[in-house]
Amino acid sequence: MNPVLLLIPILLPFLGGGFLLLRPILGNRRRNLYTEAVACTVSVLVFVLLSGIPRGQSATVYSFVEGFSVGFMVDGPSMLFAGMIAVMWPLALLYAFSYMEAEERRAGWRNTFFAFYLMTYGVTLAIAFAENLVTMYVFFEMLTLITIPLVSHWQNPDSVYSGRVYTAYCIAGASMAFIAVVMGTLDGSGSFRYGGNLANEFDPALMRGVFLFGFFGFGTKAALFPLFRWLPQASVAPTPVTALLHAVAVVNSGAYAVMRLTWYAFGPDLLLGSREQTVCVLAAAFSMVFAAWMALRQRHFKRRLAYSTMSNLSYILFGVALMTPEGFWGGLAHMLFHGIIKMSLFLCAGAFMCLTGNAYIYELDGAGRRMPVTFVCYTLGALSLTGIPLFCGFVSKWRLLTAGIQAGTAASVAGAAALVISAFLCAVYSLTVSVRAFFAPESRYPQGVQEASWRMLVPIGLFTAANLLFGLWSGPVMAFLESIARGAL
């Protein structure tokens, strides 16, 4: 199968979203059917292509000059990231239909929302299938631009300000990463290859310094300290947006870019044991604990989950920065499992906020008795996020903990300790929500508040089922991730 066919699932969401902008569809039912059909078609195409295109075979779409080209391929990491996107996007759309019906804006605004929602799908797939640093960077920047209307969707002062903060941080981070992209392509290729291809090309000390710009630049979208303030600020966006921003598209694109930069461009041979590696490990470790502490202090429901995302994304960066296959394995596992868990948690939070009109932790009292399915699913997700056995969060966190200890350096052991501390704080800030929801005296809710609609509960239930499935039976998926981490895929 020709790798050029990868362009089809990338372009189709752009065409589908562009149609909604040019020819708005009036009527929720027709618009919903249209957008879900486009998303499901793209997802089916993704899995067909993943199963049919040979691993590592690439297709160059356009070449600017030698070494600067746009190309796509399928390999292990792209299979993981594209597969995650293809499963999660249609489910998030189904949830969005119910959520956005509560919006009081005219139909045209909903057309705009779903148009950019679809186009973001295509951009994220392009990042997943990128064959080289230039391609990944081009679409990494495009992801920022295409999601600004989603972050600023409500067009009130808070959302407009959040959009500006989001834009400033992401563009500043991309500017830092551009230095690493340029240096990474001066050898004439910039193509991704397991183990990297820059170890012997230039002065090692120079390249290690350049790597830091890339690590923190791409890490901005993963909310790495100190470039994190955009993430909690973006929680003012509609919940279908924040769920994808905090669980799939933006934050995981940042983590994915750091993985590519570390393991497929610069390479662990160049970085292992260096001061630059120590800086990266300690930055990730500090971010884990700092963000968990900030989450504990938040009174706003979604903002608490936003800081939780920052903490858990730092777990992934910690695993990548260990520069060992075991750490990379743990990072890959946590990217997948955290995405599943956080989608469930954000969708539960959004259902509560949508139906009650409340948004703060103290307003959760007794909500679990009104919305039992929603808050049972939330509780299972919170247990998994904490790292309790029998849930998928335990599998990836245990892998990262053992990888940090096995690495044997002072920085890696400090990171392992930070992981334990942040997990304890996670238990406090996530499970207190469940305690208030089920056991506190009931707050005053609008008359008739009850369980969420089926379009909200189906995605929540499926993500909860995946959480339990991978917690109880993680062998096959962990074997797949290990093959990626060791360069077999």
PDB file of N, CA, C and O in Angstrom, residues 199-238:
ATOM      1  N   ALA A 199      24.283  11.887  16.602  1.00  0.00           N
ATOM      2  CA  ALA A 199      25.333  11.721  17.613  1.00  0.00           C
ATOM      3  C   ALA A 199      26.715  12.075  17.076  1.00  0.00           C
ATOM      4  O   ALA A 199      27.566  12.585  17.805  1.00  0.00           O
ATOM      5  N   ASN A 200      26.990  11.810  15.812  1.00  0.00           N
ATOM      6  CA  ASN A 200      28.339  12.014  15.274  1.00  0.00           C
ATOM      7  C   ASN A 200      28.409  13.107  14.222  1.00  0.00           C
ATOM      8  O   ASN A 200      29.420  13.248  13.535  1.00  0.00           O
ATOM      9  N   GLU A 201      27.328  13.887  14.071  1.00  0.00           N
ATOM     10  CA  GLU A 201      27.288  14.859  12.992  1.00  0.00           C
ATOM     11  C   GLU A 201      27.943  16.189  13.366  1.00  0.00           C
ATOM     12  O   GLU A 201      28.586  16.821  12.540  1.00  0.00           O
ATOM     13  N   PHE A 202      27.773  16.646  14.599  1.00  0.00           N
ATOM     14  CA  PHE A 202      28.233  17.967  15.009  1.00  0.00           C
ATOM     15  C   PHE A 202      28.894  17.870  16.374  1.00  0.00           C
ATOM     16  O   PHE A 202      28.960  16.794  16.976  1.00  0.00           O
ATOM     17  N   ASP A 203      29.376  19.003  16.851  1.00  0.00           N
ATOM     18  CA  ASP A 203      30.005  19.041  18.169  1.00  0.00           C
ATOM     19  C   ASP A 203      28.990  18.573  19.221  1.00  0.00           C
ATOM     20  O   ASP A 203      27.911  19.156  19.356  1.00  0.00           O
ATOM     21  N   PRO A 204      29.307  17.513  19.973  1.00  0.00           N
ATOM     22  CA  PRO A 204      28.321  16.955  20.916  1.00  0.00           C
ATOM     23  C   PRO A 204      27.844  17.959  21.961  1.00  0.00           C
ATOM     24  O   PRO A 204      26.654  17.975  22.299  1.00  0.00           O
ATOM     25  N   ALA A 205      28.762  18.784  22.478  1.00  0.00           N
ATOM     26  CA  ALA A 205      28.365  19.750  23.506  1.00  0.00           C
ATOM     27  C   ALA A 205      27.359  20.755  22.947  1.00  0.00           C
ATOM     28  O   ALA A 205      26.381  21.117  23.617  1.00  0.00           O
ATOM     29  N   LEU A 206      27.595  21.201  21.718  1.00  0.00           N
ATOM     30  CA  LEU A 206      26.664  22.126  21.087  1.00  0.00           C
ATOM     31  C   LEU A 206      25.296  21.486  20.909  1.00  0.00           C
ATOM     32  O   LEU A 206      24.262  22.086  21.219  1.00  0.00           O
ATOM     33  N   MET A 207      25.277  20.255  20.416  1.00  0.00           N
ATOM     34  CA  MET A 207      24.002  19.592  20.142  1.00  0.00           C
ATOM     35  C   MET A 207      23.238  19.288  21.417  1.00  0.00           C
ATOM     36  O   MET A 207      21.997  19.343  21.434  1.00  0.00           O
ATOM     37  N   ARG A 208      23.942  18.984  22.484  1.00  0.00           N
ATOM     38  CA  ARG A 208      23.236  18.756  23.752  1.00  0.00           C
ATOM     39  C   ARG A 208      22.589  20.045  24.260  1.00  0.00           C
ATOM     40  O   ARG A 208      21.486  20.024  24.804  1.00  0.00           O
ATOM     41  N   GLY A 209      23.278  21.174  24.071  1.00  0.00           N
ATOM     42  CA  GLY A 209      22.688  22.452  24.449  1.00  0.00           C
ATOM     43  C   GLY A 209      21.470  22.792  23.604  1.00  0.00           C
ATOM     44  O   GLY A 209      20.445  23.274  24.113  1.00  0.00           O
ATOM     45  N   VAL A 210      21.561  22.513  22.313  1.00  0.00           N
ATOM     46  CA  VAL A 210      20.428  22.750  21.412  1.00  0.00           C
ATOM     47  C   VAL A 210      19.244  21.865  21.793  1.00  0.00           C
ATOM     48  O   VAL A 210      18.086  22.287  21.711  1.00  0.00           O
ATOM     49  N   PHE A 211      19.544  20.646  22.209  1.00  0.00           N
ATOM     50  CA  PHE A 211      18.465  19.730  22.606  1.00  0.00           C
ATOM     51  C   PHE A 211      17.602  20.319  23.711  1.00  0.00           C
ATOM     52  O   PHE A 211      16.377  20.118  23.725  1.00  0.00           O
ATOM     53  N   LEU A 212      18.205  21.046  24.646  1.00  0.00           N
ATOM     54  CA  LEU A 212      17.429  21.644  25.732  1.00  0.00           C
ATOM     55  C   LEU A 212      16.361  22.595  25.196  1.00  0.00           C
ATOM     56  O   LEU A 212      15.241  22.652  25.721  1.00  0.00           O
ATOM     57  N   PHE A 213      16.723  23.360  24.145  1.00  0.00           N
ATOM     58  CA  PHE A 213      15.729  24.254  23.549  1.00  0.00           C
ATOM     59  C   PHE A 213      14.551  23.443  23.009  1.00  0.00           C
ATOM     60  O   PHE A 213      13.392  23.823  23.159  1.00  0.00           O
ATOM     61  N   GLY A 214      14.851  22.321  22.369  1.00  0.00           N
ATOM     62  CA  GLY A 214      13.788  21.489  21.839  1.00  0.00           C
ATOM     63  C   GLY A 214      12.964  20.830  22.926  1.00  0.00           C
ATOM     64  O   GLY A 214      11.731  20.757  22.831  1.00  0.00           O
ATOM     65  N   PHE A 215      13.623  20.359  23.973  1.00  0.00           N
ATOM     66  CA  PHE A 215      12.917  19.677  25.056  1.00  0.00           C
ATOM     67  C   PHE A 215      11.930  20.610  25.733  1.00  0.00           C
ATOM     68  O   PHE A 215      10.756  20.259  25.934  1.00  0.00           O
ATOM     69  N   PHE A 216      12.378  21.819  26.076  1.00  0.00           N
ATOM     70  CA  PHE A 216      11.480  22.757  26.754  1.00  0.00           C
ATOM     71  C   PHE A 216      10.529  23.421  25.767  1.00  0.00           C
ATOM     72  O   PHE A 216       9.399  23.768  26.143  1.00  0.00           O
ATOM     73  N   GLY A 217      10.966  23.594  24.525  1.00  0.00           N
ATOM     74  CA  GLY A 217      10.085  24.205  23.532  1.00  0.00           C
ATOM     75  C   GLY A 217       8.901  23.319  23.200  1.00  0.00           C
ATOM     76  O   GLY A 217       7.741  23.731  23.303  1.00  0.00           O
ATOM     77  N   PHE A 218       9.177  22.073  22.798  1.00  0.00           N
ATOM     78  CA  PHE A 218       8.082  21.135  22.547  1.00  0.00           C
ATOM     79  C   PHE A 218       7.348  20.800  23.849  1.00  0.00           C
ATOM     80  O   PHE A 218       6.147  20.538  23.851  1.00  0.00           O
ATOM     81  N   GLY A 219       8.092  20.817  24.960  1.00  0.00           N
ATOM     82  CA  GLY A 219       7.489  20.524  26.256  1.00  0.00           C
ATOM     83  C   GLY A 219       6.501  21.576  26.714  1.00  0.00           C
ATOM     84  O   GLY A 219       5.720  21.328  27.644  1.00  0.00           O
ATOM     85  N   THR A 220       6.486  22.745  26.056  1.00  0.00           N
ATOM     86  CA  THR A 220       5.505  23.770  26.416  1.00  0.00           C
ATOM     87  C   THR A 220       4.090  23.260  26.221  1.00  0.00           C
ATOM     88  O   THR A 220       3.202  23.501  27.046  1.00  0.00           O
ATOM     89  N   LYS A 221       3.856  22.534  25.129  1.00  0.00           N
ATOM     90  CA  LYS A 221       2.514  21.994  24.904  1.00  0.00           C
ATOM     91  C   LYS A 221       2.192  20.869  25.888  1.00  0.00           C
ATOM     92  O   LYS A 221       1.023  20.519  26.057  1.00  0.00           O
ATOM     93  N   ALA A 222       3.212  20.285  26.511  1.00  0.00           N
ATOM     94  CA  ALA A 222       2.992  19.312  27.574  1.00  0.00           C
ATOM     95  C   ALA A 222       2.979  19.976  28.944  1.00  0.00           C
ATOM     96  O   ALA A 222       2.998  19.290  29.963  1.00  0.00           O
ATOM     97  N   ALA A 223       2.958  21.330  28.955  1.00  0.00           N
ATOM     98  CA  ALA A 223       2.854  22.119  30.191  1.00  0.00           C
ATOM     99  C   ALA A 223       4.004  21.850  31.156  1.00  0.00           C
ATOM    100  O   ALA A 223       3.814  21.805  32.371  1.00  0.00           O
ATOM    101  N   LEU A 224       5.196  21.701  30.634  1.00  0.00           N
ATOM    102  CA  LEU A 224       6.369  21.503  31.477  1.00  0.00           C
ATOM    103  C   LEU A 224       6.717  22.799  32.200  1.00  0.00           C
ATOM    104  O   LEU A 224       6.699  23.875  31.596  1.00  0.00           O
ATOM    105  N   PHE A 225       7.020  22.712  33.488  1.00  0.00           N
ATOM    106  CA  PHE A 225       7.429  23.888  34.258  1.00  0.00           C
ATOM    107  C   PHE A 225       8.708  24.475  33.640  1.00  0.00           C
ATOM    108  O   PHE A 225       9.628  23.729  33.308  1.00  0.00           O
ATOM    109  N   PRO A 226       8.806  25.788  33.461  1.00  0.00           N
ATOM    110  CA  PRO A 226       7.897  26.857  33.918  1.00  0.00           C
ATOM    111  C   PRO A 226       6.915  27.344  32.849  1.00  0.00           C
ATOM    112  O   PRO A 226       6.280  28.377  33.024  1.00  0.00           O
ATOM    113  N   LEU A 227       6.773  26.612  31.743  1.00  0.00           N
ATOM    114  CA  LEU A 227       5.946  27.064  30.617  1.00  0.00           C
ATOM    115  C   LEU A 227       4.580  26.369  30.644  1.00  0.00           C
ATOM    116  O   LEU A 227       4.187  25.725  29.686  1.00  0.00           O
ATOM    117  N   PHE A 228       3.854  26.557  31.736  1.00  0.00           N
ATOM    118  CA  PHE A 228       2.646  25.758  31.963  1.00  0.00           C
ATOM    119  C   PHE A 228       1.371  26.568  32.103  1.00  0.00           C
ATOM    120  O   PHE A 228       0.279  25.992  32.074  1.00  0.00           O
ATOM    121  N   ARG A 229       1.451  27.865  32.255  1.00  0.00           N
ATOM    122  CA  ARG A 229       0.278  28.633  32.691  1.00  0.00           C
ATOM    123  C   ARG A 229      -0.866  28.625  31.677  1.00  0.00           C
ATOM    124  O   ARG A 229      -2.012  28.874  32.033  1.00  0.00           O
ATOM    125  N   TRP A 230      -0.564  28.319  30.430  1.00  0.00           N
ATOM    126  CA  TRP A 230      -1.636  28.271  29.431  1.00  0.00           C
ATOM    127  C   TRP A 230      -2.631  27.142  29.716  1.00  0.00           C
ATOM    128  O   TRP A 230      -3.812  27.265  29.380  1.00  0.00           O
ATOM    129  N   LEU A 231      -2.158  26.041  30.326  1.00  0.00           N
ATOM    130  CA  LEU A 231      -3.011  24.858  30.459  1.00  0.00           C
ATOM    131  C   LEU A 231      -4.180  25.073  31.414  1.00  0.00           C
ATOM    132  O   LEU A 231      -5.338  24.855  31.040  1.00  0.00           O
ATOM    133  N   PRO A 232      -3.951  25.506  32.666  1.00  0.00           N
ATOM    134  CA  PRO A 232      -5.118  25.777  33.515  1.00  0.00           C
ATOM    135  C   PRO A 232      -5.977  26.914  32.982  1.00  0.00           C
ATOM    136  O   PRO A 232      -7.198  26.921  33.160  1.00  0.00           O
ATOM    137  N   GLN A 233      -5.348  27.886  32.306  1.00  0.00           N
ATOM    138  CA  GLN A 233      -6.106  28.997  31.750  1.00  0.00           C
ATOM    139  C   GLN A 233      -7.066  28.519  30.662  1.00  0.00           C
ATOM    140  O   GLN A 233      -8.181  29.026  30.513  1.00  0.00           O
ATOM    141  N   ALA A 234      -6.637  27.513  29.896  1.00  0.00           N
ATOM    142  CA  ALA A 234      -7.457  27.006  28.788  1.00  0.00           C
ATOM    143  C   ALA A 234      -8.655  26.196  29.258  1.00  0.00           C
ATOM    144  O   ALA A 234      -9.491  25.801  28.435  1.00  0.00           O
ATOM    145  N   SER A 235      -8.777  25.957  30.553  1.00  0.00           N
ATOM    146  CA  SER A 235      -9.904  25.168  31.055  1.00  0.00           C
ATOM    147  C   SER A 235     -11.228  25.916  30.952  1.00  0.00           C
ATOM    148  O   SER A 235     -12.290  25.324  31.193  1.00  0.00           O
ATOM    149  N   VAL A 236     -11.208  27.200  30.560  1.00  0.00           N
ATOM    150  CA  VAL A 236     -12.462  27.929  30.362  1.00  0.00           C
ATOM    151  C   VAL A 236     -13.144  27.507  29.063  1.00  0.00           C
ATOM    152  O   VAL A 236     -14.315  27.829  28.844  1.00  0.00           O
ATOM    153  N   ALA A 237     -12.450  26.794  28.196  1.00  0.00           N
ATOM    154  CA  ALA A 237     -13.027  26.348  26.932  1.00  0.00           C
ATOM    155  C   ALA A 237     -14.116  25.310  27.197  1.00  0.00           C
ATOM    156  O   ALA A 237     -14.184  24.713  28.281  1.00  0.00           O
ATOM    157  N   PRO A 238     -14.995  25.045  26.221  1.00  0.00           N
ATOM    158  CA  PRO A 238     -15.997  23.982  26.392  1.00  0.00           C
ATOM    159  C   PRO A 238     -15.325  22.657  26.739  1.00  0.00           C
ATOM    160  O   PRO A 238     -14.229  22.355  26.259  1.00  0.00           O
TER     161      PRO A 238
END
